C-alpha positions as semicolon CSV with decimal commas, in nm:
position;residue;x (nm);y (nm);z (nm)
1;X;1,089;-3,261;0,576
2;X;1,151;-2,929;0,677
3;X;0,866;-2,809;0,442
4;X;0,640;-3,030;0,591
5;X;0,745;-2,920;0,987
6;X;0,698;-2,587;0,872
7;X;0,348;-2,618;0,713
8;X;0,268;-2,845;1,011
9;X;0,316;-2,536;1,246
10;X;0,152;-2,309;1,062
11;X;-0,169;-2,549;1,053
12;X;-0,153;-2,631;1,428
13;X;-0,110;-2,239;1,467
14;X;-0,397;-2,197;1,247
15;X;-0,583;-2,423;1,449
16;X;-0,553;-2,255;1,749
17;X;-0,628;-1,946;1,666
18;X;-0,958;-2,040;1,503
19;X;-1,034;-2,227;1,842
20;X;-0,948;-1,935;2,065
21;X;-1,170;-1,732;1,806
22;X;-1,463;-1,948;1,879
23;X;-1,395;-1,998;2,248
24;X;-1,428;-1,616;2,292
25;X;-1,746;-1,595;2,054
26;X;-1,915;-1,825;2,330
27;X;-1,789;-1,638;2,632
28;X;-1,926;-1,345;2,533
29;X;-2,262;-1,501;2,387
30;X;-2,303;-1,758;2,711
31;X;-2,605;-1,634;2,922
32;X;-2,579;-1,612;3,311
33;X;-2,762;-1,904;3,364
34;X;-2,497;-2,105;3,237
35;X;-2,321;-2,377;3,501
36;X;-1,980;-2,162;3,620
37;X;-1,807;-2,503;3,604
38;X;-1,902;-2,474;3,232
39;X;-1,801;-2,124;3,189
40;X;-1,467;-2,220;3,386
41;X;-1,401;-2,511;3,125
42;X;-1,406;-2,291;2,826
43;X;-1,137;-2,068;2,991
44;X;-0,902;-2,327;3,053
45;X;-0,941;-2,456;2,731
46;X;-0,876;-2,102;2,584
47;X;-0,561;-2,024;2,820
48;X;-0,414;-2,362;2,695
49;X;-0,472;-2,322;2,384
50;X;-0,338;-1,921;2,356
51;X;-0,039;-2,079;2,475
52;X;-0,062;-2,305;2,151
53;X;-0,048;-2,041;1,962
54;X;0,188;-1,803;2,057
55;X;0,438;-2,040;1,958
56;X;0,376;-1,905;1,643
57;X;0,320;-1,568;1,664
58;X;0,588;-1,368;1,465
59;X;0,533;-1,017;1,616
60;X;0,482;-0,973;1,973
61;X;0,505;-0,578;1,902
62;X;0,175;-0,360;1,841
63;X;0,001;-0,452;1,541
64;X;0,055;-0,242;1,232
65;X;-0,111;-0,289;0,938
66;X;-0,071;0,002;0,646
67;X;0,227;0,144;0,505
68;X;0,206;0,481;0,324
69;X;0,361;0,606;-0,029
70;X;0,560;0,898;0,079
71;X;0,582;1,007;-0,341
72;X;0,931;1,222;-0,403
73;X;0,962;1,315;0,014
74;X;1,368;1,389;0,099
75;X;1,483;1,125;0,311
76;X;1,599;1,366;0,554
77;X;1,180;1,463;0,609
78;X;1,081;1,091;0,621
79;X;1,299;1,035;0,897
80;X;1,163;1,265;1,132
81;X;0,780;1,189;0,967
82;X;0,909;0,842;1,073
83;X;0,985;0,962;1,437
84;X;0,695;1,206;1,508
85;X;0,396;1,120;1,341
86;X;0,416;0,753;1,160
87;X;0,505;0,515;1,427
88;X;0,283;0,721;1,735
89;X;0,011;0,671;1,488
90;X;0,027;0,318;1,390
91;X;0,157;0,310;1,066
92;X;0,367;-0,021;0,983
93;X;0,612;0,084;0,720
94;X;0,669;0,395;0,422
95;X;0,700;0,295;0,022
96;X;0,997;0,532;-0,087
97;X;1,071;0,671;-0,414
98;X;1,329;0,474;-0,643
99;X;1,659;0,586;-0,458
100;X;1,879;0,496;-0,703
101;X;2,116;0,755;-0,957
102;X;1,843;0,863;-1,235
103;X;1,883;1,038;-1,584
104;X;1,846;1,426;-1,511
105;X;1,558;1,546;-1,721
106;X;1,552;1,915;-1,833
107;X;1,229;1,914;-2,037
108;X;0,987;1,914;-1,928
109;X;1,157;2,075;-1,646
110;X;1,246;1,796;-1,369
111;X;0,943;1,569;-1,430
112;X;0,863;1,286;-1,158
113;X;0,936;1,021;-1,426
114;X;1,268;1,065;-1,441
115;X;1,319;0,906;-1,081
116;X;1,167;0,615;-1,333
117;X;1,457;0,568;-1,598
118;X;1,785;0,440;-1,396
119;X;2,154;0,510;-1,495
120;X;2,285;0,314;-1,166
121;X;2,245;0,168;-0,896
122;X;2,404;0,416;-0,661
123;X;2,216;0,545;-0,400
124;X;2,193;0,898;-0,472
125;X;1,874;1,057;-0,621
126;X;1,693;1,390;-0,562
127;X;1,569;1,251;-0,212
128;X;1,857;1,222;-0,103
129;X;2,255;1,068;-0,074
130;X;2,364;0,717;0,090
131;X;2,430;0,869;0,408
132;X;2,095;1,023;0,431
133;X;1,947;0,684;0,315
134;X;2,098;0,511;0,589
135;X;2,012;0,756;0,795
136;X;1,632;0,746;0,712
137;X;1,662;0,344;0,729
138;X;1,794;0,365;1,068
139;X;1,594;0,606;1,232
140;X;1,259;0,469;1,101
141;X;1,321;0,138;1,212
142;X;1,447;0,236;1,553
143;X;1,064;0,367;1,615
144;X;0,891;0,057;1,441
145;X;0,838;0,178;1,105
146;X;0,985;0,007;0,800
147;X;1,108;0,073;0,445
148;X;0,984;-0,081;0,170
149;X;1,185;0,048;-0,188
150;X;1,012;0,131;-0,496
151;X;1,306;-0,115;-0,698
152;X;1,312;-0,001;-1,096
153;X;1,479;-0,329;-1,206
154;X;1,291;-0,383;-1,567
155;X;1,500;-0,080;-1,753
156;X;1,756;0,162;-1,742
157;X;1,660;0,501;-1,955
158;X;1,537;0,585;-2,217
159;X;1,707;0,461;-2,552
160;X;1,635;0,854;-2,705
161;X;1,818;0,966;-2,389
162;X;2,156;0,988;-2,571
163;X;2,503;0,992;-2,396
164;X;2,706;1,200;-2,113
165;X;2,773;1,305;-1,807
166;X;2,379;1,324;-1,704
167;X;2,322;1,073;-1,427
168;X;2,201;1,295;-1,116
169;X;2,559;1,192;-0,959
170;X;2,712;1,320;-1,289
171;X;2,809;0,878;-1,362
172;X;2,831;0,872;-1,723
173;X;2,592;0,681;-1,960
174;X;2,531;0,585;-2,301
175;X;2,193;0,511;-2,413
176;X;2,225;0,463;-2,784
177;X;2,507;0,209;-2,712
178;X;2,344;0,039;-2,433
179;X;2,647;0,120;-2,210
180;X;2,611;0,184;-1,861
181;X;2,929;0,166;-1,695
182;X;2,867;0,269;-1,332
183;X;2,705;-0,048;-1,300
184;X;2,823;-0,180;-1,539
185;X;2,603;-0,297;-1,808
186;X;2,683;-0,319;-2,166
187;X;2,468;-0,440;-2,492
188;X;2,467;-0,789;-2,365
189;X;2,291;-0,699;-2,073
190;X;1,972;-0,615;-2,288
191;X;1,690;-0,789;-2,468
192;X;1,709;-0,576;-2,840
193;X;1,840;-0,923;-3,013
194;X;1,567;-1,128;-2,891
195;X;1,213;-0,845;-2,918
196;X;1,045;-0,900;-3,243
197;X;0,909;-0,606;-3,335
198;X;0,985;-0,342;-3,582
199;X;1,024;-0,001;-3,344
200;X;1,172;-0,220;-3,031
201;X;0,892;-0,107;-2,829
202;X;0,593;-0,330;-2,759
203;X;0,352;-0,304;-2,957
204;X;0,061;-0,503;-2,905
205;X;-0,045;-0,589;-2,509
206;X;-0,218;-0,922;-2,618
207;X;0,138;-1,062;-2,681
208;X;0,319;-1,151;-2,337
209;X;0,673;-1,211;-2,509
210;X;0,670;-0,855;-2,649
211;X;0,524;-0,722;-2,301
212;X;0,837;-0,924;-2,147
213;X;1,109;-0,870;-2,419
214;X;1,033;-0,534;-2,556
215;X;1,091;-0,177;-2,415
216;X;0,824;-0,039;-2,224
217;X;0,779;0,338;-2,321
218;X;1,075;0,345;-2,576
219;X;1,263;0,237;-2,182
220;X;1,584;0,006;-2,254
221;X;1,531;-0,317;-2,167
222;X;1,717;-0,533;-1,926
223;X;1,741;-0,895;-1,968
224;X;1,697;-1,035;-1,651
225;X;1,785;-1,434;-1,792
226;X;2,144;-1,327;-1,797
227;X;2,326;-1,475;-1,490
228;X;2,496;-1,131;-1,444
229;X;2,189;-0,907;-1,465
230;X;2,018;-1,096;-1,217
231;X;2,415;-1,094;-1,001
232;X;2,364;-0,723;-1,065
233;X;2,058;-0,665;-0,935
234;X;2,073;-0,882;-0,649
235;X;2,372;-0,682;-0,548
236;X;2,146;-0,349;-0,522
237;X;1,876;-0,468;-0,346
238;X;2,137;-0,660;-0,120
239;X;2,298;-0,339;-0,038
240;X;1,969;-0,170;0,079
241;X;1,870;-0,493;0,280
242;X;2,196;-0,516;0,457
243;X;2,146;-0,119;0,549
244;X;1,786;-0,252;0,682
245;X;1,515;-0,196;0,432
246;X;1,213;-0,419;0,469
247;X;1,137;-0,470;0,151
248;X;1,095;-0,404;-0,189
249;X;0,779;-0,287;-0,419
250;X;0,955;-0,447;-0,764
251;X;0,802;-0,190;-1,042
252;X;0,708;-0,298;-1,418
253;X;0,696;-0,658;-1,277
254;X;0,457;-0,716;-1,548
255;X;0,744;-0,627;-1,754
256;X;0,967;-0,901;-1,610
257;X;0,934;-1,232;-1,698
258;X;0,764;-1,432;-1,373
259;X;1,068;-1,687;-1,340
260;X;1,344;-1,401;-1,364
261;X;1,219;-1,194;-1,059
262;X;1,232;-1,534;-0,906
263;X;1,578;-1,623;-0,980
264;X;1,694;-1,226;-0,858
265;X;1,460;-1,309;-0,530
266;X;1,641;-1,623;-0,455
267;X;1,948;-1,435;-0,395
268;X;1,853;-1,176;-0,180
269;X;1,999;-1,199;0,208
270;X;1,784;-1,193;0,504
271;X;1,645;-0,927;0,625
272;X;1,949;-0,680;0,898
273;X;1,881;-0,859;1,209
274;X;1,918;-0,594;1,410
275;X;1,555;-0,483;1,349
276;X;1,437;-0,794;1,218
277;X;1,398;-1,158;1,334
278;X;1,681;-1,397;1,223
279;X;1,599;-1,574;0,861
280;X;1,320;-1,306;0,807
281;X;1,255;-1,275;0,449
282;X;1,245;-0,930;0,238
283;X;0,831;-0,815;0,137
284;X;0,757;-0,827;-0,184
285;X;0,516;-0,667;-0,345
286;X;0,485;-0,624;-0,784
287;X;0,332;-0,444;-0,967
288;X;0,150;-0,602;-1,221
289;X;-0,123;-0,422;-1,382
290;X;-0,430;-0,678;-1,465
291;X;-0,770;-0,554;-1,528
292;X;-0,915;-0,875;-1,688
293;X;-0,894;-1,007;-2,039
294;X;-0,547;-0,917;-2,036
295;X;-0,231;-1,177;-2,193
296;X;-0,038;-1,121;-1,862
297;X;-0,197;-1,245;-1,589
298;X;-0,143;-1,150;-1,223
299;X;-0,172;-1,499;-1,102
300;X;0,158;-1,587;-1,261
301;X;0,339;-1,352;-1,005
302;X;0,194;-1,505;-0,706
303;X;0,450;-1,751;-0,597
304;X;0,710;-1,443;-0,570
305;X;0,516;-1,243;-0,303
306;X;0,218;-1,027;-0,292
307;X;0,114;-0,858;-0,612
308;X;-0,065;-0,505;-0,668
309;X;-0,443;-0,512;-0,724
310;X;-0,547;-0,249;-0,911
311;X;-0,906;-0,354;-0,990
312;X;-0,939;-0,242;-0,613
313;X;-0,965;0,123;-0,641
314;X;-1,087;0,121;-1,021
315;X;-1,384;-0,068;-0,917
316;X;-1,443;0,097;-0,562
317;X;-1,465;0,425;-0,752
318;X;-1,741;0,315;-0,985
319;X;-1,939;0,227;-0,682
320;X;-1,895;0,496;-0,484
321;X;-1,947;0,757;-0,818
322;X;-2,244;0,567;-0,840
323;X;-2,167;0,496;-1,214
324;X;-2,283;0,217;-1,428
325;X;-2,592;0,173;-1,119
326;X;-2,354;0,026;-0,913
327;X;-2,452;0,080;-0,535
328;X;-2,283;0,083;-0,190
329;X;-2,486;-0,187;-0,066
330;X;-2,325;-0,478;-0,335
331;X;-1,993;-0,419;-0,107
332;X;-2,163;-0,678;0,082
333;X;-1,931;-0,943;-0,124
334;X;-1,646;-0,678;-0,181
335;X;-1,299;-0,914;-0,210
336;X;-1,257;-1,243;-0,457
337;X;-1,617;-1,241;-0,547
338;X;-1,556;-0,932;-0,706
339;X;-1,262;-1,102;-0,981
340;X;-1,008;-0,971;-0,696
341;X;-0,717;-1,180;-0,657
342;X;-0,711;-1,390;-0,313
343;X;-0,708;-1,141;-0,023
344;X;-0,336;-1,278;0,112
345;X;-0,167;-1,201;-0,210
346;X;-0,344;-0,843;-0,254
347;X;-0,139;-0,499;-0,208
348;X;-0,463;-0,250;-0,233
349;X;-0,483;0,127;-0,279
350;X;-0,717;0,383;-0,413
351;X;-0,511;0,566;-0,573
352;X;-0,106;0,541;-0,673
353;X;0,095;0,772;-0,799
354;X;0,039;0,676;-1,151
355;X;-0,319;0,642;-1,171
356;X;-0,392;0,979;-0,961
357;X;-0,201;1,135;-1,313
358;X;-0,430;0,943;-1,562
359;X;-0,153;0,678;-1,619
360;X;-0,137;0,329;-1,535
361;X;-0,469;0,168;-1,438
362;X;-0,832;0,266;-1,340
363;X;-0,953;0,552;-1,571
364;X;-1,186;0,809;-1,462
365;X;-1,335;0,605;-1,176
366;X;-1,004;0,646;-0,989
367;X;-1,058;0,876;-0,659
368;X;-0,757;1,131;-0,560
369;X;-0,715;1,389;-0,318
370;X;-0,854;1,652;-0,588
371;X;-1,250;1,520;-0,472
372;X;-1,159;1,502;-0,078
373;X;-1,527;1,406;-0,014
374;X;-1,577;1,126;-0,149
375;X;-1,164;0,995;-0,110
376;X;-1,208;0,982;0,256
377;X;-1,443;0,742;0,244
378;X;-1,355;0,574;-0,055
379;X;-0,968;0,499;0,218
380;X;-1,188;0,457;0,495
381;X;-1,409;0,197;0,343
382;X;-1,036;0,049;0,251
383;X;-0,909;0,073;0,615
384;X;-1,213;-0,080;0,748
385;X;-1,289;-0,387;0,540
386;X;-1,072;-0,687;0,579
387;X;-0,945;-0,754;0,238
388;X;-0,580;-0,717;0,129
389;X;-0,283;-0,511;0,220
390;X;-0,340;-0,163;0,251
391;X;-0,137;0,116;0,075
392;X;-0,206;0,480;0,165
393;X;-0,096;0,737;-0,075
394;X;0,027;1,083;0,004
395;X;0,085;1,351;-0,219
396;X;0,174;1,684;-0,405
397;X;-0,025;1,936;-0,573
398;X;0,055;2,049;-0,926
399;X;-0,147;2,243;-1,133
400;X;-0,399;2,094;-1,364
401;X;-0,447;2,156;-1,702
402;X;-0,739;1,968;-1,833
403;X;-0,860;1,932;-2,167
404;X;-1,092;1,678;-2,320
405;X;-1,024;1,439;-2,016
406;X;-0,613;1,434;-2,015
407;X;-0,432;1,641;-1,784
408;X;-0,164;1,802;-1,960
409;X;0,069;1,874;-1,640
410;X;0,075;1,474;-1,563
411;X;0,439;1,524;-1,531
412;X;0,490;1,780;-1,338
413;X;0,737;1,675;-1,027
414;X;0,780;1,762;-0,676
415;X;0,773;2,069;-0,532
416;X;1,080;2,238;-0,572
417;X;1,330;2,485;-0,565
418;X;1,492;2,704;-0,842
419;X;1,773;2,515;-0,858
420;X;1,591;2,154;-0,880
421;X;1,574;2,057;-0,546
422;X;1,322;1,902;-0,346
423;X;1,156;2,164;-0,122
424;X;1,092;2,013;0,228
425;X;0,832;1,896;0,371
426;X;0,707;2,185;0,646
427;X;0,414;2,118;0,895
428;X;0,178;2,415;0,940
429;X;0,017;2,474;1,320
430;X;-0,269;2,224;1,264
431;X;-0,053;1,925;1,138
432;X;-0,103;1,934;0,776
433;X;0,128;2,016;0,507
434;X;0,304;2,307;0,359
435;X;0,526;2,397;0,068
436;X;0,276;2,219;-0,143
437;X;0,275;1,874;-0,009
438;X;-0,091;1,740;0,014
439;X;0,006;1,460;0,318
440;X;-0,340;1,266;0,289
441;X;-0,209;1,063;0,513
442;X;-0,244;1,351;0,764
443;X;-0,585;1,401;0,740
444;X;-0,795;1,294;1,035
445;X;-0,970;1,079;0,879
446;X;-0,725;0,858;0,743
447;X;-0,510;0,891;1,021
448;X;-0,778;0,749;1,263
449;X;-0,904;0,479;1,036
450;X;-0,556;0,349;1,002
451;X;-0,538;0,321;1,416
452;X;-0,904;0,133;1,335
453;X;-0,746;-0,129;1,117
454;X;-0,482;-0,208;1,364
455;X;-0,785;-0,221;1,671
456;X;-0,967;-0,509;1,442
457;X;-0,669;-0,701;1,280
458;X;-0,770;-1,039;1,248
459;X;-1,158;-0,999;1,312
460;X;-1,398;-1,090;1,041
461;X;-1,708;-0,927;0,916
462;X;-1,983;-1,081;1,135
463;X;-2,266;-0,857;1,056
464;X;-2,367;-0,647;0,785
465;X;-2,610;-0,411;0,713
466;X;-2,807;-0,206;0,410
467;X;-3,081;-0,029;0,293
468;X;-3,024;-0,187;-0,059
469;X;-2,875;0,098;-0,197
470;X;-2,586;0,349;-0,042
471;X;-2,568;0,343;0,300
472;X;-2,396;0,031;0,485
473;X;-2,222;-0,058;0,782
474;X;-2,062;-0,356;0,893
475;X;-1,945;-0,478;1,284
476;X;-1,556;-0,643;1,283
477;X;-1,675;-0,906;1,519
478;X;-1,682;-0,758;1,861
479;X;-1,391;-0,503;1,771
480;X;-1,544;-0,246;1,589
481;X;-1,868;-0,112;1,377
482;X;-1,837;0,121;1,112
483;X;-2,154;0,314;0,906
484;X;-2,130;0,447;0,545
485;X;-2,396;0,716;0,413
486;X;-2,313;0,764;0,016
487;X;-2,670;0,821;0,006
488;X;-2,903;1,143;-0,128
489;X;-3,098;1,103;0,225
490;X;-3,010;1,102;0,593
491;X;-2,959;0,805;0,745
492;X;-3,140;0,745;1,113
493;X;-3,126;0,374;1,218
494;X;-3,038;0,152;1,487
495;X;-2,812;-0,163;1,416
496;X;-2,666;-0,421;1,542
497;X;-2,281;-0,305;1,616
498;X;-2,165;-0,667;1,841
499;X;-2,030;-0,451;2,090
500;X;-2,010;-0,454;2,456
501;X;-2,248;-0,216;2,549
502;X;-2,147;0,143;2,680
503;X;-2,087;0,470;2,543
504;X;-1,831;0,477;2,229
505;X;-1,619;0,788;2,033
506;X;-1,692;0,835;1,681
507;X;-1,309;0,895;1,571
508;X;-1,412;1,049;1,246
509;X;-1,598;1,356;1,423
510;X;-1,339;1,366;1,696
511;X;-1,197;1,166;1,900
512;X;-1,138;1,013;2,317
513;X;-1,033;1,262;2,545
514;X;-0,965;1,088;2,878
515;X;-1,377;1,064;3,009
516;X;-1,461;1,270;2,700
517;X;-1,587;1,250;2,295
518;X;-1,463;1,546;2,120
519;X;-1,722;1,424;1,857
520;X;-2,003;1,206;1,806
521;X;-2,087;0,971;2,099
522;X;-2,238;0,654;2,040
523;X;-2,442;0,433;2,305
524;X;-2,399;0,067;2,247
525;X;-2,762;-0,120;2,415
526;X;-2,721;-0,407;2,648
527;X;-2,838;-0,601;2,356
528;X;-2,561;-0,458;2,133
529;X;-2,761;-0,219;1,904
530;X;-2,717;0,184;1,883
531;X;-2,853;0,454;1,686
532;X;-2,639;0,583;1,413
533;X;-2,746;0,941;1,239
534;X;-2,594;1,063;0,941
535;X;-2,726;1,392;0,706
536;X;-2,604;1,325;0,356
537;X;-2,452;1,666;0,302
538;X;-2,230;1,588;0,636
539;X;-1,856;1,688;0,516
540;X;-1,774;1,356;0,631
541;X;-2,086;1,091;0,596
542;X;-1,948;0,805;0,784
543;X;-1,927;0,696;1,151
544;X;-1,641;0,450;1,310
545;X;-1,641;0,330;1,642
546;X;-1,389;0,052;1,843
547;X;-1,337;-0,068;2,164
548;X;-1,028;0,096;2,223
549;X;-1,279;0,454;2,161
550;X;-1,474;0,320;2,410
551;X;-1,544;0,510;2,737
């Protein structure tokens, strides 16, 4: 019964919302000559039914709609990044390294992996201890922006890793012997008796049980069917929820037998109610990596929260490389029709910190920071279109040593001091990054696209436009217009944007100053069109206007 109430209300919410939708769509389309008794109908239909629905809004707050992957920052530095440049920008939340006590790796010297291979689950890693966890947790969430935790809850370390005193917080460990007593786990706790192959290790990816029971990388493997494992885990993610995280990105879910994560899920608390609504419910978000063909399926993870979709930035790279004749203009079906999972259960990125390396998922179609050009629009393009939840990563240098395709400093960690430590993150004069930190989320670009998103939350795609090969654009019904040039020539056109007409900001050449453009201004026609120019060798070939921009 109380299923059915709550599936009523979100219906009836449903309903109302695609009502007001449609009573604004004739509003604005209703000519002049129109009876005013008519006109004055429609509103009182729409003020009655926007008090429908926000019986059911959830958020009355500012919409936010991207977190950011803040790869191996201190906590002490997300804090303030929280405090003075996420939350007056827009962003809704930060994915934080695994803060959990990791194996100390020597060699290669202090490699980002190790954050990767768990001794315990005490909060203490190289970003940081408890108190500056809590500290982070707090502060962030005091300015609207929330934590989501990258959870390593497939493995422990590596079963080479040997024994000793070598946990980050010096807790002692002892690979060979699967003990782990700071949590504790012993040999029971793991799945060698029940993985069939002859090294331990899986060994063939068509084969789900050895994907689910074997170790991953040589990585010991947790068996998460045991009562007390899943107790075990519970208890860590508990610990973080009760000190206010928002969520959890659950890594190697593919790893992790569907039905176990659900088990561990079902005993996870409600989300700290000082920051959250009471009976809120933890995010979820695993990573499953599923590029088609494959024996694990990302389908089976849906019913425990969202899932990462990493055909999204493998196949958004081939089309904007312009490999394999793929062209700009097929985006006109960009989402499900493309073998995407549905849009509501989609966590989508560009780039992650795996695949940026060469690891994980995506090949040589993946975009990073290393070909700026073409990853600005590659995140805008991601920002503007309606499909999924959007990740933004932001990174480190390191320096590249390529030969015959692999990069042979993929493991190369944060930047950092002679001792080990994490350098922090500095901000130079013109609000980028220093000590080595790349901070894409800092450029412009992003940064402005991400305020876009949040302008056009909820708005569909209501026109679209292409020249049949590289250059698009696409109007966010009546809430913003953006225009793509990934062409060889310059684009001159005028299009249909859906806009009220007046004079409009192009955020990506600058910006609204009070009466002002910094950049680009755009004139929006009575009849809703405006000319759009774009040269092909423009630093940045794409336009973005919305009706906040507007003058």
């Amino acid at each position: 019964m109380l299923r059915m109430r709550s599936d009523l209300r979100c219906i009836t919410g449903k309903l109302c919302f695609a009502f007001q939708q449609e009573c604004k769509r004739l509003l604005r389309r209703m000519p002049p000559s129109v009876k005013d008794n008519m006109r004055n109908l429609l509103l009182l239909l729409l003020a009655a039914f926007g008090l429908c629905w926000t019986q059911y809004k959830s958020n009355p707050k500012p919409v936010r709609t991207s977190i950011v992957h803040l790869f191996e920052w201190r906590w002490i530095d997300i804090a303030l990044e929280c405090e003075r440049y996420l939350a007056p920008n827009g962003f809704a939340g930060v994915q934080v390294s695994p803060p959990n006590e990791n194996l100390v790796v020597m060699s290669p010297w202090r490699p980002w992996w190790e954050r990767y291979q768990p001794i315990s689950y005490k909060l203490c890693s190289r970003s940081g201890n408890e108190n500056e966890f809590r500290d982070m947790v707090t502060r962030c969430n005091n300015v609207g922006v929330h934590i989501y935790v990258d959870a390593v809850i497939n493995h422990m370390c590596g079963s080479g890793a040997g024994s000793g005193y070598h946990g980050i917080c010096g807790s002692y460990f002892n690979a060979g012997s699967r003990d782990f007593p700071a949590v504790p786990y012993s040999s029971y706790d793991f799945n060698d008796r029940i993985c069939q192959t002859a090294s331990g290790d899986i060994e063939n990816y068509s084969d789900p049980i050895q994907v689910r029971n074997c170790r991953l990388s040589g990585l010991v493997d947790l068996t998460q069917r045991r009562e007390d494992v899943r107790s075990k885990i519970a208890e860590y993610m508990n610990h973080m929820i009760d000190i206010g995280v928002a969520g959890f990105r659950i890594d190697a879910s593919k790893h992790i037998w569907p039905m176990d994560i659900n088990a561990i899920l079902s005993k996870l608390n409600n989300l700290n109610t000082r920051w959250f609504t009471k009976g809120s419910r933890p995010f979820i978000y695993q990573e499953v990596i599923d590029l088609g063909g494959e024996a694990v399926r990302s389908s089976e993870y849906f019913r425990n929260g969202h899932v990462t979709e990493f055909k999204y930035g493998a196949q958004l790279g081939t089309v904007l490389r312009k490999w394999n004749g793929e062209k700009m203009a097929d985006l006109k079906s960009w989402g499900e029709n493309w073998s995407l999972m549905p849009s509501d259960k989609a966590v989508v990125f560009v780039d992650n910190h795996d695949n940026q390396r060469g690891h994980g998922a995506g090949g040589a179609s993946i975009l990073t920071f290393w070909n700026p050009r073409l990853y600005k629009m590659a995140v805008s393009f991601m920002l503007a279109h309606p499909y999924g939840f959007t990740r933004i990563m932001s990174s480190y240098w390191w320096p590249r040593d390529i030969q015959n395709g692999k990069d042979f400093n993929d493991w190369v960690g944060p930047p950092s001091n002679v001792d080990g430590s994490i350098k922090p993150v500095t901000i130079n004069p013109n609000g980028t990054c220093g000590n080595d930190w790349v901070c894409e989320h800092r450029w412009d670009q992003i940064r402005k696209m991400v305020t876009f998103r949040n302008v056009v939350y909820g708005q569909p795609i209501t026109q679209w436009w292409d020249n049949s090969n590289h250059q698009v654009a696409f109007e966010r019904d009546g809430k913003g217009f953006v225009v793509f040039n990934n062409d060889d020539r310059n684009l001159s056109a005028v299009l249909p944007t859906g806009l009220p007409p007046g004079v409009y900001c192009d955020i990506i050449s600058g910006q609204k100053e009070g009466s002002l453009c910094t950049g680009i201004q755009i004139r929006v026609a009575t009849n809703g069109t405006a000319h759009f120019q774009i040269n092909s060798r423009a630093e940045d070939p794409f336009i973005a206007i919305h009706v906040e921009a507007k003058l």
